[in-house]
């Protein structure tokens, strides 16, 4: 297995400087980015590019998100130690690892079985232990484990699933990119049983949050 070497740490420090220059301010988020060895989360063909601020292909035609985007969403989530966080779209597990670095209790759902199995095996091997990884449909959230302090959606949602809003604690935050071709980063904060604040934070581009679950369980 490829290791984490001083050269990788150096490249991560440069990456932190890059995303800081792009506007990320939260020190705990920057520190998490400086710690997670992104090159270990990527397919071997792309390892040399791991510390560029770009998304890259992973298994099952999906992507590992751009570090700036990961940092941006994580900053909006305002994670505190011991927060219970639900992630939709485990993918490579990179965002999951960032949340674990922030000492969150992480639940994460992935709908591609291949990725789910790969990442479930991989994350503990590199020292990142989540609370629960689930193979399933993120549109449904995880009602049995709700409510959550924060929910982060890492795929482009054509609309905001009501089930996710309903699984937030009062004061909890949902960070979700909303839209079809491009997405607007949107933050919902639960103010009361039926009351939510909404703020929008500019355009991003994600792989789609897939709706049909025909393939679930078939591989
Ligand atoms: N957080 C990931 C980003 C992966 S890209 C990372 O850091 O690598 C988005 C992921 O969302 C993909 O793995 C995709 O398979 C998954 N996804 C798409 N639709 C989904 C759904 N309905 N439920 C759960 N996961 C979904």
Short mmCIF file of C-alpha atoms and ligand atoms in Angstrom, two decimals:
data_model
loop_
_atom_site.label_atom_id
_atom_site.label_comp_id
_atom_site.label_asym_id
_atom_site.label_seq_id
_atom_site.Cartn_x
_atom_site.Cartn_y
_atom_site.Cartn_z
CA UNK A 1 0.00 0.00 0.00
CA UNK A 2 1.21 3.53 -0.78
CA UNK A 3 2.29 5.45 2.27
CA UNK A 4 1.90 8.97 3.52
CA UNK A 5 5.33 10.55 3.06
CA UNK A 6 6.80 13.96 3.96
CA UNK A 7 6.44 14.93 0.29
CA UNK A 8 2.68 14.33 0.54
CA UNK A 9 2.49 16.42 3.70
CA UNK A 10 4.28 19.22 1.90
CA UNK A 11 1.84 19.02 -1.01
CA UNK A 12 -1.08 19.12 1.45
CA UNK A 13 0.26 22.29 3.02
CA UNK A 14 0.33 23.86 -0.44
CA UNK A 15 -3.25 22.69 -1.00
CA UNK A 16 -4.30 24.29 2.29
CA UNK A 17 -2.70 27.57 1.16
CA UNK A 18 -4.61 27.33 -2.14
CA UNK A 19 -8.03 26.83 -0.59
CA UNK A 20 -7.32 29.46 2.05
CA UNK A 21 -6.58 31.90 -0.76
CA UNK A 22 -9.95 30.94 -2.28
CA UNK A 23 -11.70 32.04 0.91
CA UNK A 24 -11.86 29.14 3.38
CA UNK A 25 -11.31 30.60 6.87
CA UNK A 26 -12.23 27.95 9.42
CA UNK A 27 -8.98 26.75 11.00
CA UNK A 28 -10.39 23.39 12.06
CA UNK A 29 -11.44 22.69 8.45
CA UNK A 30 -8.03 23.75 7.08
CA UNK A 31 -6.33 21.55 9.65
CA UNK A 32 -8.47 18.57 8.65
CA UNK A 33 -7.51 19.12 4.98
CA UNK A 34 -3.86 19.23 6.04
CA UNK A 35 -4.21 15.86 7.75
CA UNK A 36 -6.25 13.60 5.47
CA UNK A 37 -3.97 11.82 2.94
CA UNK A 38 -6.13 12.41 -0.15
CA UNK A 39 -3.75 10.45 -2.40
CA UNK A 40 -4.76 7.25 -0.61
CA UNK A 41 -8.41 7.86 -1.52
CA UNK A 42 -7.78 8.01 -5.26
CA UNK A 43 -7.40 5.45 -8.01
CA UNK A 44 -3.74 4.67 -8.64
CA UNK A 45 -3.77 6.39 -12.06
CA UNK A 46 -4.52 9.76 -10.44
CA UNK A 47 -2.35 9.65 -7.32
CA UNK A 48 0.16 12.15 -8.72
CA UNK A 49 -2.65 14.71 -9.03
CA UNK A 50 -4.14 14.13 -5.57
CA UNK A 51 -3.12 17.51 -4.20
CA UNK A 52 -4.39 19.58 -7.08
CA UNK A 53 -7.57 21.42 -6.17
CA UNK A 54 -9.64 19.38 -8.62
CA UNK A 55 -12.22 16.59 -8.62
CA UNK A 56 -11.11 13.21 -10.07
CA UNK A 57 -12.83 10.04 -11.24
CA UNK A 58 -13.26 7.17 -8.77
CA UNK A 59 -14.97 3.77 -9.15
CA UNK A 60 -18.52 3.37 -10.51
CA UNK A 61 -18.28 6.52 -12.68
CA UNK A 62 -18.34 8.77 -9.64
CA UNK A 63 -15.94 11.50 -8.48
CA UNK A 64 -13.92 12.48 -5.44
CA UNK A 65 -15.00 16.08 -4.83
CA UNK A 66 -12.67 19.04 -5.28
CA UNK A 67 -10.91 19.85 -1.96
CA UNK A 68 -12.18 23.45 -2.07
CA UNK A 69 -15.76 22.18 -2.38
CA UNK A 70 -15.26 19.71 0.47
CA UNK A 71 -13.85 22.53 2.62
CA UNK A 72 -16.64 24.94 1.61
CA UNK A 73 -19.41 22.48 2.51
CA UNK A 74 -17.68 21.45 5.74
CA UNK A 75 -17.26 25.08 6.78
CA UNK A 76 -20.99 25.70 6.23
CA UNK A 77 -21.82 22.63 8.33
CA UNK A 78 -20.04 24.15 11.41
CA UNK A 79 -19.11 20.77 12.88
CA UNK A 80 -18.42 20.59 16.62
CA UNK A 81 -16.76 17.63 18.38
CA UNK A 82 -19.24 14.78 18.99
CA UNK A 83 -21.79 16.20 16.55
CA UNK A 84 -23.88 13.53 14.87
CA UNK A 85 -23.48 14.07 11.13
CA UNK A 86 -25.18 12.33 8.21
CA UNK A 87 -23.38 12.34 4.86
CA UNK A 88 -25.23 11.47 1.65
CA UNK A 89 -22.83 10.05 -0.97
CA UNK A 90 -19.91 8.31 0.76
CA UNK A 91 -18.01 7.91 -2.53
CA UNK A 92 -14.28 7.63 -1.85
CA UNK A 93 -14.75 8.36 1.84
CA UNK A 94 -12.63 11.54 1.64
CA UNK A 95 -15.36 13.85 2.98
CA UNK A 96 -16.18 11.19 5.60
CA UNK A 97 -12.54 11.27 6.77
CA UNK A 98 -12.57 15.09 6.99
CA UNK A 99 -15.67 14.90 9.22
CA UNK A 100 -14.02 12.24 11.40
CA UNK A 101 -10.93 14.50 11.74
CA UNK A 102 -13.35 17.11 13.13
CA UNK A 103 -14.37 14.50 15.73
CA UNK A 104 -17.89 14.07 14.39
CA UNK A 105 -19.85 10.86 14.75
CA UNK A 106 -20.37 10.12 11.06
CA UNK A 107 -23.17 8.20 9.38
CA UNK A 108 -22.86 7.95 5.61
CA UNK A 109 -25.00 6.51 2.81
CA UNK A 110 -23.86 5.37 -0.66
CA UNK A 111 -26.06 3.97 -3.40
CA UNK A 112 -23.36 2.37 -5.58
CA UNK A 113 -22.67 -1.04 -4.10
CA UNK A 114 -19.16 -1.27 -5.55
CA UNK A 115 -18.13 2.01 -3.91
CA UNK A 116 -19.89 1.20 -0.66
CA UNK A 117 -17.97 -2.08 -0.36
CA UNK A 118 -14.61 -0.57 -1.37
CA UNK A 119 -14.87 2.37 1.02
CA UNK A 120 -16.22 0.33 3.91
CA UNK A 121 -13.08 -1.79 3.71
CA UNK A 122 -10.69 1.07 3.02
CA UNK A 123 -11.61 3.72 5.65
CA UNK A 124 -10.75 1.73 8.80
CA UNK A 125 -7.51 0.59 7.12
CA UNK A 126 -6.32 4.20 7.03
CA UNK A 127 -7.54 4.88 10.56
CA UNK A 128 -10.94 6.48 9.90
CA UNK A 129 -13.71 4.82 11.85
CA UNK A 130 -17.20 6.01 11.09
CA UNK A 131 -20.25 5.31 13.21
CA UNK A 132 -22.15 3.66 10.36
CA UNK A 133 -21.75 3.21 6.58
CA UNK A 134 -24.95 2.28 4.80
CA UNK A 135 -25.67 0.93 1.32
CA UNK A 136 -28.93 2.63 0.41
CA UNK A 137 -30.84 5.60 -0.93
CA UNK A 138 -29.79 8.95 0.48
CA UNK A 139 -33.13 10.56 -0.45
CA UNK A 140 -34.57 8.70 2.52
CA UNK A 141 -31.89 9.73 5.03
CA UNK A 142 -31.54 7.47 8.07
CA UNK A 143 -34.76 7.82 10.08
CA UNK A 144 -33.68 5.19 12.63
CA UNK A 145 -30.60 7.23 13.58
CA UNK A 146 -32.15 10.71 13.35
CA UNK A 147 -32.10 13.48 14.48
CA UNK A 148 -28.74 14.83 13.27
CA UNK A 149 -26.78 17.96 14.15
CA UNK A 150 -25.83 18.25 10.51
CA UNK A 151 -26.55 16.64 7.14
CA UNK A 152 -24.22 17.09 4.16
CA UNK A 153 -25.23 16.04 0.64
CA UNK A 154 -22.25 15.48 -1.68
CA UNK A 155 -24.19 14.95 -4.93
CA UNK A 156 -26.35 17.42 -6.89
CA UNK A 157 -29.96 17.21 -5.69
CA UNK A 158 -32.71 18.17 -8.17
CA UNK A 159 -34.80 19.21 -5.15
CA UNK A 160 -34.48 19.23 -1.37
CA UNK A 161 -35.74 15.92 0.07
CA UNK A 162 -38.26 16.59 2.85
CA UNK A 163 -37.04 13.54 4.75
CA UNK A 164 -33.62 15.17 5.18
CA UNK A 165 -35.10 18.40 6.57
CA UNK A 166 -37.23 16.38 8.97
CA UNK A 167 -34.18 14.48 10.27
CA UNK A 168 -32.42 17.64 11.54
CA UNK A 169 -32.32 18.59 15.21
CA UNK A 170 -33.65 22.04 16.06
CA UNK A 171 -30.60 24.21 15.33
CA UNK A 172 -29.28 21.55 12.93
CA UNK A 173 -27.87 22.39 9.49
CA UNK A 174 -28.42 20.81 6.06
CA UNK A 175 -25.79 21.65 3.41
CA UNK A 176 -27.04 20.63 -0.01
CA UNK A 177 -26.16 21.56 -3.61
CA UNK A 178 -29.51 22.04 -5.37
CA UNK A 179 -30.10 22.02 -9.13
CA UNK A 180 -30.00 19.89 -12.27
CA UNK A 181 -27.03 20.85 -14.47
CA UNK A 182 -25.29 23.15 -12.05
CA UNK A 183 -26.15 23.42 -8.39
CA UNK A 184 -26.56 26.28 -5.93
CA UNK A 185 -24.93 25.49 -2.59
CA UNK A 186 -27.74 25.87 -0.09
CA UNK A 187 -27.78 25.90 3.71
CA UNK A 188 -30.97 25.18 5.66
CA UNK A 189 -30.95 25.77 9.42
CA UNK A 190 -33.82 24.30 11.42
CA UNK A 191 -35.30 26.99 13.63
CA UNK A 192 -38.35 25.12 14.86
CA UNK A 193 -40.55 22.12 14.14
CA UNK A 194 -41.66 23.58 10.78
CA UNK A 195 -39.42 26.62 10.48
CA UNK A 196 -36.22 26.69 8.40
CA UNK A 197 -33.81 29.48 7.45
CA UNK A 198 -32.40 29.23 3.92
CA UNK A 199 -29.21 30.78 2.54
CA UNK A 200 -27.63 30.34 -0.90
CA UNK A 201 -23.88 30.39 -1.58
CA UNK A 202 -23.13 30.32 -5.30
CA UNK A 203 -22.78 27.76 -8.07
CA UNK A 204 -21.06 24.39 -7.96
CA UNK A 205 -21.10 21.28 -10.14
CA UNK A 206 -21.67 17.78 -8.74
CA UNK A 207 -22.48 14.30 -10.04
CA UNK A 208 -26.26 13.82 -9.69
CA UNK A 209 -28.03 12.54 -6.60
CA UNK A 210 -29.69 9.61 -8.33
CA UNK A 211 -33.33 9.02 -7.74
CA UNK A 212 -34.24 5.64 -9.14
CA UNK A 213 -33.18 2.81 -6.90
CA UNK A 214 -33.68 0.00 -9.45
CA UNK A 215 -30.12 -1.17 -9.12
CA UNK A 216 -30.03 -1.14 -5.36
CA UNK A 217 -29.22 -4.54 -4.03
CA UNK A 218 -28.71 -6.11 -7.44
CA UNK A 219 -24.93 -6.30 -7.50
N1 LIG B 1 -18.26 12.49 -0.64
C1 LIG B 1 -17.67 11.87 -1.79
C2 LIG B 1 -18.25 12.46 -3.08
C3 LIG B 1 -18.59 11.40 -4.03
S1 LIG B 1 -19.51 11.95 -5.42
C4 LIG B 1 -16.17 11.94 -1.77
O1 LIG B 1 -15.62 12.73 -0.99
O2 LIG B 1 -15.51 11.18 -2.49
C5 LIG B 1 -21.19 11.70 -4.88
C6 LIG B 1 -21.56 10.32 -4.41
O3 LIG B 1 -22.98 10.30 -4.18
C7 LIG B 1 -21.29 9.21 -5.42
O4 LIG B 1 -20.49 8.23 -4.82
C8 LIG B 1 -22.68 8.67 -5.76
O5 LIG B 1 -22.70 7.28 -6.03
C9 LIG B 1 -23.47 9.01 -4.52
N2 LIG B 1 -24.92 9.06 -4.69
C10 LIG B 1 -25.62 9.48 -5.79
N3 LIG B 1 -26.95 9.36 -5.57
C11 LIG B 1 -27.10 8.86 -4.30
C12 LIG B 1 -28.23 8.51 -3.50
N4 LIG B 1 -29.49 8.65 -3.94
N5 LIG B 1 -28.00 8.02 -2.26
C13 LIG B 1 -26.72 7.86 -1.78
N6 LIG B 1 -25.62 8.18 -2.50
C14 LIG B 1 -25.79 8.67 -3.74
#
